[in-house]
Short mmCIF file of C-alpha atoms in Angstrom, two decimals:
data_model
loop_
_atom_site.label_atom_id
_atom_site.label_comp_id
_atom_site.label_asym_id
_atom_site.label_seq_id
_atom_site.Cartn_x
_atom_site.Cartn_y
_atom_site.Cartn_z
CA MET A 100 58.20 46.02 40.21
CA ALA A 101 59.33 43.23 42.49
CA LYS A 102 62.77 43.05 44.15
CA THR A 103 64.57 40.17 45.81
CA ILE A 104 66.53 40.15 49.04
CA ALA A 105 69.65 39.20 47.03
CA GLU A 106 69.20 42.31 44.87
CA ILE A 107 68.79 44.50 47.95
CA ASN A 108 71.95 43.01 49.48
CA GLU A 109 73.82 43.76 46.27
CA LYS A 110 72.76 47.41 46.64
CA ILE A 111 73.96 47.43 50.27
CA LYS A 112 77.34 46.15 49.09
CA LYS A 113 77.57 48.88 46.45
CA GLY A 114 76.49 51.58 48.91
CA LYS A 115 73.39 52.31 46.82
CA VAL A 116 70.71 51.02 49.14
CA VAL A 117 67.84 53.34 50.07
CA VAL A 118 66.68 52.87 53.67
CA VAL A 119 64.11 54.80 55.69
CA THR A 120 62.52 54.19 59.07
CA ALA A 121 58.93 53.01 59.56
CA GLU A 122 58.15 56.55 60.63
CA GLU A 123 59.80 58.30 57.69
CA ILE A 124 58.05 56.03 55.18
CA ILE A 125 54.65 57.42 56.17
CA ASP A 126 55.28 60.94 54.83
CA LEU A 127 57.26 59.61 51.91
CA VAL A 128 54.35 57.48 50.68
CA GLU A 129 52.01 60.40 51.20
CA LYS A 130 54.19 62.60 48.98
CA LYS A 131 55.27 60.15 46.30
CA GLY A 132 52.56 57.52 46.26
CA ILE A 133 52.94 53.78 46.70
CA GLU A 134 54.22 52.94 43.25
CA LYS A 135 57.05 55.45 43.13
CA ALA A 136 58.04 54.91 46.77
CA ALA A 137 58.15 51.12 46.26
CA ARG A 138 60.56 51.60 43.36
CA GLN A 139 62.84 53.92 45.33
CA ILE A 140 62.86 52.39 48.79
CA ASP A 141 64.67 49.11 49.44
CA ILE A 142 64.33 48.70 53.19
CA VAL A 143 62.14 50.07 55.98
CA THR A 144 63.53 49.75 59.51
CA SER A 145 61.12 49.09 62.39
CA ALA A 146 61.92 48.98 66.10
CA THR A 147 60.68 48.61 69.65
CA PHE A 148 62.05 49.06 73.18
CA GLY A 149 59.81 47.67 75.90
CA PRO A 150 59.73 45.24 78.82
CA MET A 151 59.61 41.66 77.51
CA CYS A 152 59.12 39.12 80.32
CA SER A 153 59.83 36.05 78.29
CA SER A 154 63.54 36.81 77.94
CA GLY A 155 66.69 35.21 79.28
CA ALA A 156 70.14 33.98 78.44
CA TYR A 157 72.06 30.72 78.53
CA PHE A 158 75.67 30.34 79.52
CA ASN A 159 78.55 27.89 79.59
CA THR A 160 81.00 28.57 82.41
CA GLY A 161 83.82 26.23 81.41
CA HIS A 162 84.98 23.53 83.83
CA SER A 163 86.55 24.21 87.21
CA LYS A 164 89.34 22.00 88.59
CA PRO A 165 88.25 19.64 90.02
CA LYS A 166 85.04 19.52 88.03
CA ILE A 167 81.55 20.23 89.31
CA LYS A 168 78.19 19.18 87.84
CA LEU A 169 75.84 22.12 88.31
CA GLY A 170 72.90 20.11 86.95
CA GLY A 171 70.65 18.76 89.71
CA GLY A 172 72.16 21.20 92.20
CA LYS A 173 71.64 24.89 92.82
CA THR A 174 73.41 27.72 91.03
CA TYR A 175 73.10 31.48 91.54
CA LEU A 176 74.34 34.60 89.76
CA ASN A 177 74.32 37.54 92.21
CA GLU A 178 71.95 35.44 94.35
CA VAL A 179 69.47 35.02 91.48
CA PRO A 180 68.80 31.31 90.82
CA VAL A 181 69.43 29.94 87.33
CA TYR A 182 68.00 26.82 85.71
CA THR A 183 70.57 24.02 85.76
CA GLY A 184 68.64 21.11 84.24
CA LEU A 185 71.14 20.94 81.38
CA ALA A 186 74.69 19.64 80.91
CA ALA A 187 77.31 19.99 83.68
CA VAL A 188 78.24 23.65 83.20
CA ASP A 189 75.39 25.01 81.07
CA PHE A 190 72.55 26.99 82.62
CA PHE A 191 69.72 29.35 81.70
CA LEU A 192 69.00 32.62 83.47
CA GLY A 193 65.44 33.91 83.15
CA ALA A 194 64.70 37.65 83.17
CA ALA A 195 61.91 37.23 85.74
CA ALA A 196 63.97 35.15 88.23
CA LEU A 197 64.18 36.50 91.81
CA PRO A 198 66.66 35.89 94.63
CA ASP A 199 65.39 33.16 97.03
CA ASN A 200 65.42 35.66 99.89
CA ASP A 201 63.49 38.39 98.04
CA SER A 202 60.40 39.17 100.11
CA ARG A 203 58.30 39.13 96.91
CA ASN A 204 54.77 40.36 97.66
CA ARG A 205 54.74 39.38 101.36
CA VAL A 206 54.53 43.08 102.07
CA HIS A 207 52.38 44.24 99.19
CA PRO A 208 53.35 45.88 96.86
CA GLY A 209 56.78 44.22 96.75
CA GLU A 210 59.74 46.28 95.62
CA PHE A 211 61.45 43.73 93.34
CA ARG A 212 64.66 45.74 93.17
CA TYR A 213 66.87 43.09 91.58
CA GLY A 214 66.43 39.93 89.53
CA GLY A 215 67.36 38.06 86.36
CA GLY A 216 66.93 41.05 84.05
CA HIS A 217 69.26 43.11 86.24
CA VAL A 218 71.90 40.34 86.20
CA ILE A 219 71.78 40.42 82.38
CA GLU A 220 72.20 44.22 82.41
CA ASP A 221 75.11 43.95 84.88
CA LEU A 222 76.81 41.33 82.70
CA VAL A 223 76.57 43.36 79.48
CA THR A 224 77.80 46.42 81.44
CA GLY A 225 80.97 44.38 82.08
CA LYS A 226 80.46 44.05 85.84
CA ASP A 227 81.74 40.96 87.64
CA VAL A 228 78.92 38.88 89.09
CA LYS A 229 79.04 36.35 91.89
CA LEU A 230 78.63 32.72 90.81
CA VAL A 231 77.71 30.44 93.72
CA ALA A 232 76.84 26.78 93.23
CA SER A 233 76.25 23.66 95.26
CA ALA A 234 76.09 20.19 93.76
CA TYR A 235 75.71 16.57 94.89
CA GLY A 236 79.01 15.26 93.51
CA THR A 237 79.63 12.28 91.25
CA ASP A 238 82.63 10.11 90.44
CA CYS A 239 83.36 12.21 87.33
CA TYR A 240 82.29 15.57 88.85
CA PRO A 241 83.38 15.26 92.49
CA ARG A 242 83.21 18.90 93.56
CA LYS A 243 80.26 19.99 95.68
CA ASN A 244 80.72 23.72 96.08
CA LEU A 245 81.85 26.61 93.93
CA GLU A 246 82.11 30.33 94.69
CA THR A 247 83.74 32.73 92.26
CA TRP A 248 83.48 36.10 90.56
CA ILE A 249 82.72 35.76 86.88
CA ASN A 250 82.66 38.25 84.03
CA ILE A 251 80.80 38.01 80.72
CA LYS A 252 84.22 37.61 79.05
CA ASP A 253 84.89 34.49 81.16
CA PHE A 254 81.94 32.48 79.83
CA ASN A 255 82.56 30.29 76.80
CA GLU A 256 79.11 31.19 75.53
CA ALA A 257 76.70 33.86 76.73
CA VAL A 258 73.66 33.85 74.48
CA LEU A 259 70.51 35.92 74.79
CA PHE A 260 67.56 33.68 73.95
CA ASN A 261 64.09 35.15 74.35
CA PRO A 262 61.12 32.82 73.78
CA ARG A 263 58.71 35.73 73.27
CA ASN A 264 59.45 39.31 72.26
CA ALA A 265 58.06 42.12 70.11
CA TYR A 266 54.36 41.43 70.65
CA GLN A 267 52.30 42.52 67.68
CA ASN A 268 49.91 44.80 69.55
CA TYR A 269 49.00 44.76 73.23
CA ASN A 270 46.17 45.66 75.60
CA VAL A 271 45.66 49.06 77.14
CA ALA A 272 45.43 48.42 80.88
CA VAL A 273 43.04 50.31 83.17
CA ASN A 274 41.64 49.83 86.67
CA LEU A 275 37.88 50.08 87.28
CA SER A 276 38.11 49.15 90.97
CA ASN A 277 38.32 51.46 93.97
CA LYS A 278 41.89 50.63 94.97
CA VAL A 279 45.33 51.01 93.38
CA ILE A 280 46.51 47.86 91.60
CA TYR A 281 50.09 46.86 90.77
CA THR A 282 50.43 45.03 87.45
CA TYR A 283 52.94 44.18 84.75
CA MET A 284 51.38 47.13 82.93
CA GLY A 285 52.47 49.44 85.75
CA ILE A 286 50.68 51.03 88.68
CA LEU A 287 47.03 51.54 87.80
CA GLN A 288 45.12 54.18 89.71
CA PRO A 289 41.53 53.42 90.81
CA ARG A 290 38.41 54.43 88.89
CA LEU A 291 40.14 54.88 85.52
CA GLY A 292 42.90 57.06 86.97
CA ASN A 293 45.31 56.21 84.15
CA ALA A 294 45.55 54.00 81.05
CA ASN A 295 48.85 52.26 80.26
CA TYR A 296 49.80 50.85 76.87
CA CYS A 297 52.92 49.09 75.62
CA SER A 298 53.79 49.30 71.94
CA ALA A 299 55.77 51.52 69.60
CA GLY A 300 52.70 51.55 67.30
CA GLN A 301 53.64 52.59 63.76
CA LEU A 302 57.34 51.87 64.45
CA SER A 303 56.77 48.45 65.99
CA PRO A 304 58.19 45.55 63.93
CA LEU A 305 55.20 43.26 63.43
CA PHE A 306 52.80 46.13 62.66
CA ASN A 307 54.92 46.83 59.61
CA ASP A 308 54.64 43.32 58.19
CA PRO A 309 51.29 42.29 59.68
CA TYR A 310 50.99 38.97 57.81
CA TYR A 311 54.69 38.07 58.29
CA LYS A 312 55.34 38.03 54.54
CA THR A 313 59.04 38.86 54.89
CA ILE A 314 59.77 37.79 58.47
CA GLY A 315 60.73 34.27 59.47
CA ILE A 316 63.26 31.91 60.96
CA GLY A 317 66.75 33.25 60.32
CA THR A 318 65.77 36.89 59.80
CA ARG A 319 68.75 38.99 60.97
CA ILE A 320 67.80 41.77 63.41
CA PHE A 321 69.17 44.43 65.77
CA LEU A 322 69.01 42.76 69.18
CA GLY A 323 70.05 44.46 72.40
CA GLY A 324 72.54 46.67 70.56
CA GLY A 325 74.14 43.71 68.75
CA ILE A 326 73.12 41.31 66.03
CA GLY A 327 70.46 38.69 66.55
CA TYR A 328 68.20 36.39 64.61
CA ILE A 329 64.60 35.28 64.71
CA ALA A 330 64.78 31.69 65.96
CA TRP A 331 61.12 30.72 65.76
CA GLN A 332 57.68 32.22 66.20
CA GLY A 333 57.41 33.47 69.77
CA THR A 334 55.33 31.71 72.41
CA GLN A 335 51.64 32.69 72.34
CA HIS A 336 52.00 33.55 68.62
CA ASN A 337 48.39 34.07 67.61
CA PRO A 338 47.91 35.21 64.01
CA ASN A 339 44.17 34.48 63.92
CA VAL A 340 42.72 37.51 65.69
CA PRO A 341 40.35 40.11 64.23
CA ARG A 342 42.20 42.50 61.93
CA THR A 343 41.53 45.86 60.28
CA LYS A 344 41.01 46.18 56.54
CA GLY A 345 44.72 46.97 56.26
CA GLY A 346 45.53 43.65 57.96
CA VAL A 347 46.57 45.08 61.34
CA PRO A 348 45.54 42.92 64.33
CA ARG A 349 43.16 44.69 66.72
CA SER A 350 44.65 42.94 69.78
CA GLY A 351 47.74 40.93 70.76
CA ALA A 352 48.72 38.63 67.87
CA GLY A 353 52.10 37.60 66.45
CA THR A 354 55.32 37.27 68.47
CA ILE A 355 58.93 36.31 67.74
CA ALA A 356 61.55 34.23 69.57
CA VAL A 357 64.98 35.80 69.17
CA ILE A 358 68.57 34.77 69.76
CA GLY A 359 71.95 36.53 69.66
CA ASP A 360 75.44 36.81 71.16
CA LEU A 361 75.03 38.52 74.55
CA LYS A 362 78.74 39.37 74.62
CA LYS A 363 78.23 41.82 71.77
CA MET A 364 75.19 43.55 73.26
CA SER A 365 74.98 46.77 75.25
CA PRO A 366 73.36 47.88 78.51
CA GLU A 367 71.73 50.76 76.68
CA TRP A 368 69.49 48.24 74.92
CA LEU A 369 69.08 45.56 77.61
CA ARG A 370 67.72 47.06 80.80
CA GLY A 371 66.86 45.30 84.04
CA THR A 372 63.32 46.34 84.84
CA THR A 373 61.35 46.59 88.08
CA LEU A 374 57.57 46.50 88.17
CA ARG A 375 56.36 47.34 91.67
CA GLY A 376 54.11 44.68 93.15
CA TYR A 377 54.64 42.47 90.10
CA GLY A 378 58.26 41.42 89.63
CA VAL A 379 61.35 41.91 87.51
CA ASN A 380 61.83 41.85 83.82
CA LEU A 381 64.14 42.78 80.94
CA THR A 382 63.54 45.69 78.58
CA VAL A 383 64.86 44.66 75.17
CA GLY A 384 65.75 46.76 72.14
CA ILE A 385 64.79 45.14 68.84
CA GLY A 386 65.14 46.52 65.32
CA LEU A 387 63.80 44.64 62.34
CA PRO A 388 64.51 45.46 58.70
CA ILE A 389 61.67 44.96 56.24
CA PRO A 390 62.73 44.40 52.63
CA ILE A 391 60.44 46.26 50.24
CA LEU A 392 59.96 43.35 47.88
CA ASN A 393 56.87 44.83 46.23
CA GLU A 394 54.17 47.48 46.53
CA GLU A 395 52.07 45.37 48.88
CA ILE A 396 54.87 45.18 51.47
CA LEU A 397 55.50 48.91 51.15
CA GLN A 398 51.82 49.59 51.75
CA TYR A 399 52.02 47.65 55.02
CA THR A 400 55.06 49.61 56.25
CA ALA A 401 53.27 52.91 55.64
CA VAL A 402 50.78 52.10 58.41
CA ARG A 403 50.27 54.98 60.86
CA ASP A 404 49.31 55.17 64.52
CA GLU A 405 45.76 56.30 63.68
CA GLU A 406 45.18 53.05 61.72
CA ILE A 407 46.36 50.74 64.50
CA TYR A 408 43.68 49.81 67.05
CA THR A 409 43.84 48.00 70.35
CA GLN A 410 41.53 47.02 73.21
CA ILE A 411 41.11 48.62 76.63
CA ILE A 412 41.00 45.94 79.32
CA ASP A 413 40.15 46.22 83.03
CA TYR A 414 43.08 44.74 84.97
CA SER A 415 41.22 44.77 88.30
CA ASP A 416 38.70 42.16 87.20
CA ALA A 417 38.39 41.08 83.55
CA TYR A 418 42.11 40.40 82.98
CA PRO A 419 42.86 38.34 86.13
CA LYS A 420 39.69 36.30 85.58
CA GLY A 421 40.67 35.53 82.01
CA LYS A 422 37.70 37.35 80.50
CA SER A 423 38.47 39.12 77.26
CA ASP A 424 35.85 41.85 77.65
CA SER A 425 37.06 45.02 75.99
CA LEU A 426 35.82 48.32 77.43
CA ALA A 427 36.51 50.10 74.16
CA GLU A 428 38.76 50.18 71.13
CA VAL A 429 41.32 52.96 70.76
CA ASN A 430 44.08 53.79 68.28
CA TYR A 431 47.73 54.60 68.95
CA GLY A 432 47.35 58.15 67.67
CA GLU A 433 44.87 58.76 70.49
CA LEU A 434 47.04 56.90 73.02
CA LYS A 435 50.12 58.95 72.13
CA SER A 436 48.22 62.24 72.48
CA GLY A 437 48.36 61.75 76.26
CA LYS A 438 44.65 61.31 76.95
CA ILE A 439 41.73 59.18 75.85
CA THR A 440 38.07 59.05 76.80
CA ILE A 441 36.71 55.90 78.45
CA GLN A 442 33.09 55.63 79.61
CA GLY A 443 32.79 59.40 79.25
CA LYS A 444 35.80 60.09 81.44
CA GLU A 445 39.03 61.71 80.24
CA VAL A 446 41.89 59.42 81.23
CA PRO A 447 45.62 60.24 80.97
CA THR A 448 47.67 57.68 79.03
CA ALA A 449 51.24 56.47 79.49
CA SER A 450 53.45 53.94 77.78
CA LEU A 451 55.77 51.27 79.16
CA SER A 452 57.46 50.94 75.79
CA SER A 453 59.71 53.88 74.89
CA TYR A 454 58.83 55.44 71.55
CA ALA A 455 61.87 57.74 71.75
CA LYS A 456 64.21 54.75 72.11
CA ALA A 457 62.41 52.78 69.38
CA ARG A 458 62.97 55.73 67.07
CA LYS A 459 66.66 55.71 67.96
CA ILE A 460 66.99 51.97 67.23
CA ALA A 461 65.27 52.32 63.83
CA GLY A 462 67.81 55.06 63.05
CA ILE A 463 70.80 52.98 64.19
CA LEU A 464 69.71 50.00 62.10
CA LYS A 465 69.20 52.29 59.11
CA ASN A 466 72.77 53.57 59.49
CA TRP A 467 74.24 50.09 59.85
CA ILE A 468 72.59 49.11 56.57
CA LYS A 469 73.64 52.30 54.79
CA LYS A 470 77.24 51.84 55.90
CA GLY A 471 77.23 48.28 54.57
CA GLU A 472 77.62 46.75 58.03
CA PHE A 473 74.32 44.89 58.09
CA PHE A 474 72.96 42.63 55.35
CA LEU A 475 69.51 41.12 55.09
CA THR A 476 68.90 37.39 55.30
CA GLU A 477 66.41 35.27 53.42
CA PRO A 478 64.14 33.62 56.01
CA VAL A 479 64.46 29.84 56.04
CA GLU A 480 60.75 29.55 56.82
CA LEU A 481 58.15 32.30 57.25
CA LEU A 482 56.30 32.68 60.56
CA PRO A 483 52.89 30.98 60.70
CA SER A 484 50.30 33.42 59.36
CA VAL A 485 46.49 33.53 59.30
CA ASP A 486 46.27 30.44 57.07
CA SER A 487 48.33 28.29 59.48
CA GLY A 488 45.57 27.42 61.92
CA VAL A 489 47.94 28.34 64.81
CA MET A 490 45.88 29.47 67.82
CA PHE A 491 46.71 30.64 71.33
CA LYS A 492 44.64 28.42 73.62
CA PRO A 493 43.80 28.85 77.30
CA LEU A 494 44.79 26.03 79.67
CA ARG A 495 42.09 23.42 80.08
CA GLU A 496 42.48 21.97 83.58
CA ARG A 497 41.82 18.28 84.18
CA LYS A 498 41.39 16.82 87.62
CA ILE A 499 44.18 14.63 88.99
CA ARG A 500 42.76 11.78 91.07
CA MET B 1336 55.69 88.47 95.36
CA ALA B 1337 58.58 86.09 95.83
CA LYS B 1338 58.35 82.36 96.25
CA ARG B 1339 60.77 79.73 97.55
CA ARG B 1340 60.55 76.01 98.02
CA LEU B 1341 62.65 74.76 100.88
CA VAL B 1342 63.49 71.69 102.87
CA LEU B 1343 63.94 72.64 106.52
CA THR B 1344 65.71 70.25 108.82
CA PHE B 1345 65.50 71.03 112.47
CA PRO B 1346 67.10 69.48 115.52
CA PRO B 1347 65.05 67.87 118.33
CA LYS B 1348 65.18 70.98 120.53
CA LEU B 1349 63.17 72.92 117.95
CA VAL B 1350 60.42 70.36 117.50
CA GLU B 1351 58.11 72.29 119.81
CA GLU B 1352 58.81 75.72 118.28
CA PRO B 1353 55.72 76.82 116.25
CA ILE B 1354 57.76 77.80 113.21
CA THR B 1355 54.96 77.93 110.65
CA TYR B 1356 52.82 80.04 112.98
CA ARG B 1357 55.63 82.57 113.38
CA LEU B 1358 56.30 82.69 109.65
CA ILE B 1359 52.64 83.49 109.00
CA LYS B 1360 51.90 85.77 111.94
CA ASP B 1361 55.19 87.62 112.44
CA TYR B 1362 56.53 87.67 108.89
CA ASP B 1363 53.34 87.81 106.86
CA LEU B 1364 54.28 84.88 104.66
CA VAL B 1365 52.02 82.41 102.88
CA VAL B 1366 53.11 78.97 104.05
CA ASN B 1367 52.22 75.86 102.11
CA ILE B 1368 53.39 72.64 103.74
CA LEU B 1369 54.15 70.13 101.03
CA ARG B 1370 55.39 67.35 103.23
CA ALA B 1371 56.47 66.86 106.82
CA LYS B 1372 58.22 64.11 108.68
CA ILE B 1373 59.76 63.44 112.07
CA SER B 1374 62.41 60.75 111.95
CA PRO B 1375 62.91 58.12 114.70
CA GLU B 1376 65.76 60.26 116.07
CA GLU B 1377 63.18 63.03 116.30
CA GLU B 1378 64.83 65.18 113.73
CA GLY B 1379 62.13 67.12 111.92
CA ARG B 1380 62.00 67.72 108.18
CA LEU B 1381 59.56 70.10 106.63
CA MET B 1382 59.09 70.59 102.94
CA ILE B 1383 57.58 73.99 102.55
CA GLU B 1384 56.69 76.65 100.04
CA LEU B 1385 57.00 80.24 101.29
CA SER B 1386 55.64 83.19 99.38
CA GLY B 1387 55.29 86.86 100.21
CA GLU B 1388 56.93 90.25 99.72
CA LYS B 1389 60.61 89.98 98.94
CA SER B 1390 61.59 91.82 102.11
CA ALA B 1391 59.24 89.70 104.24
CA LEU B 1392 60.69 86.55 102.72
CA LYS B 1393 64.19 87.73 103.57
CA ARG B 1394 63.23 88.51 107.18
CA GLY B 1395 61.53 85.11 107.46
CA MET B 1396 64.67 83.40 106.19
CA ASP B 1397 66.77 85.35 108.72
CA TYR B 1398 64.42 84.14 111.46
CA LEU B 1399 64.88 80.51 110.37
CA ASN B 1400 68.65 80.93 110.13
CA GLY B 1401 68.70 82.43 113.61
CA LEU B 1402 67.00 79.30 114.97
CA ASN B 1403 69.74 77.06 113.54
CA VAL B 1404 67.33 75.43 111.13
CA ASN B 1405 69.16 73.82 108.24
CA ILE B 1406 67.74 75.24 105.03
CA GLN B 1407 68.20 73.92 101.57
CA SER B 1408 66.44 74.39 98.31
CA LEU B 1409 63.85 71.68 97.57
CA ALA B 1410 65.25 71.12 94.10
CA ARG B 1411 68.40 69.65 95.60
CA ASP B 1412 66.49 66.80 97.20
CA ILE B 1413 65.00 65.45 93.99
CA ARG B 1414 67.01 63.97 91.20
CA TRP B 1415 65.95 62.81 87.79
CA LEU B 1416 68.71 60.53 86.54
CA GLU B 1417 68.39 61.22 82.86
CA GLU B 1418 70.96 58.61 81.85
CA LYS B 1419 68.81 55.92 83.51
CA CYS B 1420 65.52 57.20 82.05
CA THR B 1421 64.22 55.45 78.93
CA HIS B 1422 61.49 58.05 78.29
CA CYS B 1423 58.84 55.35 78.51
CA THR B 1424 56.43 57.94 80.07
CA VAL B 1425 54.83 55.53 82.58
CA CYS B 1426 55.41 58.01 85.45
CA VAL B 1427 53.72 60.94 83.71
CA PRO B 1428 50.01 60.52 84.69
CA LEU B 1429 51.04 59.82 88.30
CA CYS B 1430 52.59 63.27 88.75
CA PRO B 1431 49.97 65.53 90.37
CA THR B 1432 51.69 68.82 89.52
CA GLU B 1433 52.77 68.20 85.90
CA ALA B 1434 56.41 68.44 86.92
CA ILE B 1435 57.04 65.53 84.53
CA VAL B 1436 55.77 66.22 81.03
CA VAL B 1437 56.10 64.63 77.60
CA ASP B 1438 57.03 66.51 74.47
CA ARG B 1439 54.58 64.89 72.04
CA ASN B 1440 56.94 65.34 69.07
CA SER B 1441 60.11 63.88 70.51
CA MET B 1442 58.10 61.62 72.86
CA LYS B 1443 60.74 62.42 75.49
CA ILE B 1444 60.01 63.47 79.03
CA SER B 1445 61.37 66.47 80.86
CA PHE B 1446 61.40 67.20 84.56
CA ASN B 1447 60.67 70.63 85.97
CA LYS B 1448 62.08 70.75 89.49
CA ASP B 1449 60.26 73.98 90.30
CA LYS B 1450 56.90 72.29 89.89
CA CYS B 1451 57.84 69.15 91.85
CA ILE B 1452 56.39 68.87 95.36
CA ALA B 1453 58.40 65.71 96.10
CA CYS B 1454 55.27 63.65 96.76
CA GLY B 1455 57.14 60.57 95.54
CA ALA B 1456 54.29 59.15 93.43
CA CYS B 1457 56.62 58.63 90.45
CA ILE B 1458 59.27 56.72 92.41
CA PRO B 1459 57.65 53.27 92.72
CA ALA B 1460 56.30 53.55 89.17
CA CYS B 1461 59.70 53.97 87.49
CA PRO B 1462 60.86 50.60 86.14
CA TYR B 1463 64.46 51.83 85.89
CA LYS B 1464 64.93 53.66 89.25
CA ALA B 1465 65.56 56.88 87.36
CA ILE B 1466 64.08 59.23 89.96
CA GLU B 1467 65.45 59.67 93.48
CA ILE B 1468 64.13 61.62 96.40
CA LEU B 1469 66.37 62.20 99.37
CA PHE B 1470 63.79 63.24 101.92
#
């Protein structure tokens, strides 16, 4: 029995919609079976809350008197440089940006206490931030310097725009060397001292619609505590990787680019993030509703941690050298138990992505839908799937003479 | 047997007093030094676990008080800022004493101050600066 998104929205309007989270659906399908569950359930909510480097926001400050052209000059928010190669008072702040005077990794491992992600968190908290700019001056934009406090309310637009979020699966990072290494997957102790992963597994959005059959451009989502939309496939979107029989990718695969009004987001779901010896980042809360259009879609959403596999990669050698050698394959049920066995050694596991927070987001989105505050959208175009030929290629260097 | 975890701060004039020796020899206490530091101003800080008979422990504490050593409970020097914690769990394997543990149902962490030896291994690992040690 197939349903349409329009029919589901009609049920939301009437207060008759049946929504469960991607965790709750697992037991429900076990008890009722696919056919019955697909008839009863209209929407499954999925979610994730993890560090997502490829995040940022763009802003329009409004014009000062006299006017200044930030483009071609230098502009800082709380000493963090923003990208000004746009119109006079538009700029983009990247989550990984660092103050010019940050000592970075000169004394290794660098502390990276503050950067772009933290500025975004401060802004959504409602804190004033320091805007400092210098420009070259033109006949129409004569001013050369600007220094002012600015609040998120003062910007004409403040828009979160993340080119890559919600990775469908990710490596488990370990360290085979004899010294501690500091990575974007956390601090890795020598000789397989720990194994870090970063996914909400069975709750994670793209694991619940592995072939992107309901997800596409224009899909409305929970983003950073507010409303957002999928803008495009994310960078490095890579649908053509080996998959399980159930269609779940066995390594990093699909991604989404997302956009939404930063002014309506909350610091609980956008957190400035520090990774010692690596840099700064933004941890982003994303919730994605999956319309149960038919039994096939429902079957996908019932996926459980034990059916989702990923690869264990050595970050002391294989990863930095761009070799994709996997030490072993492991599932998220094993990862979440707290220990796995690699090369005969018991290794404690830890996650960078918060399962507890992902669970909370899936619950919030479920409530928004139940209360009739959140309606589904029909995607304008689905994300490229396995038949698209889209591939994530390495950089081929060519000599410049 | 009684046990206490303490942070002792002592002024420069006491730096040469063999405090741990006295606690062991004169007061019959088991002394486990968890961490020790002498600051540039030569103020000494000693993070210590004392265990022994209740009465011996009391007499040992009286001895320390008599020397003008500042004594405070270790637990006061370590703070888990729960409102900043996202329960990601990345700190958990780095804790040598299992003071930070994960409830595998809720997937939330909890912090047991009594087990913490303030080694500081979790501090650089926390992406959200949710653990503080004032030592």
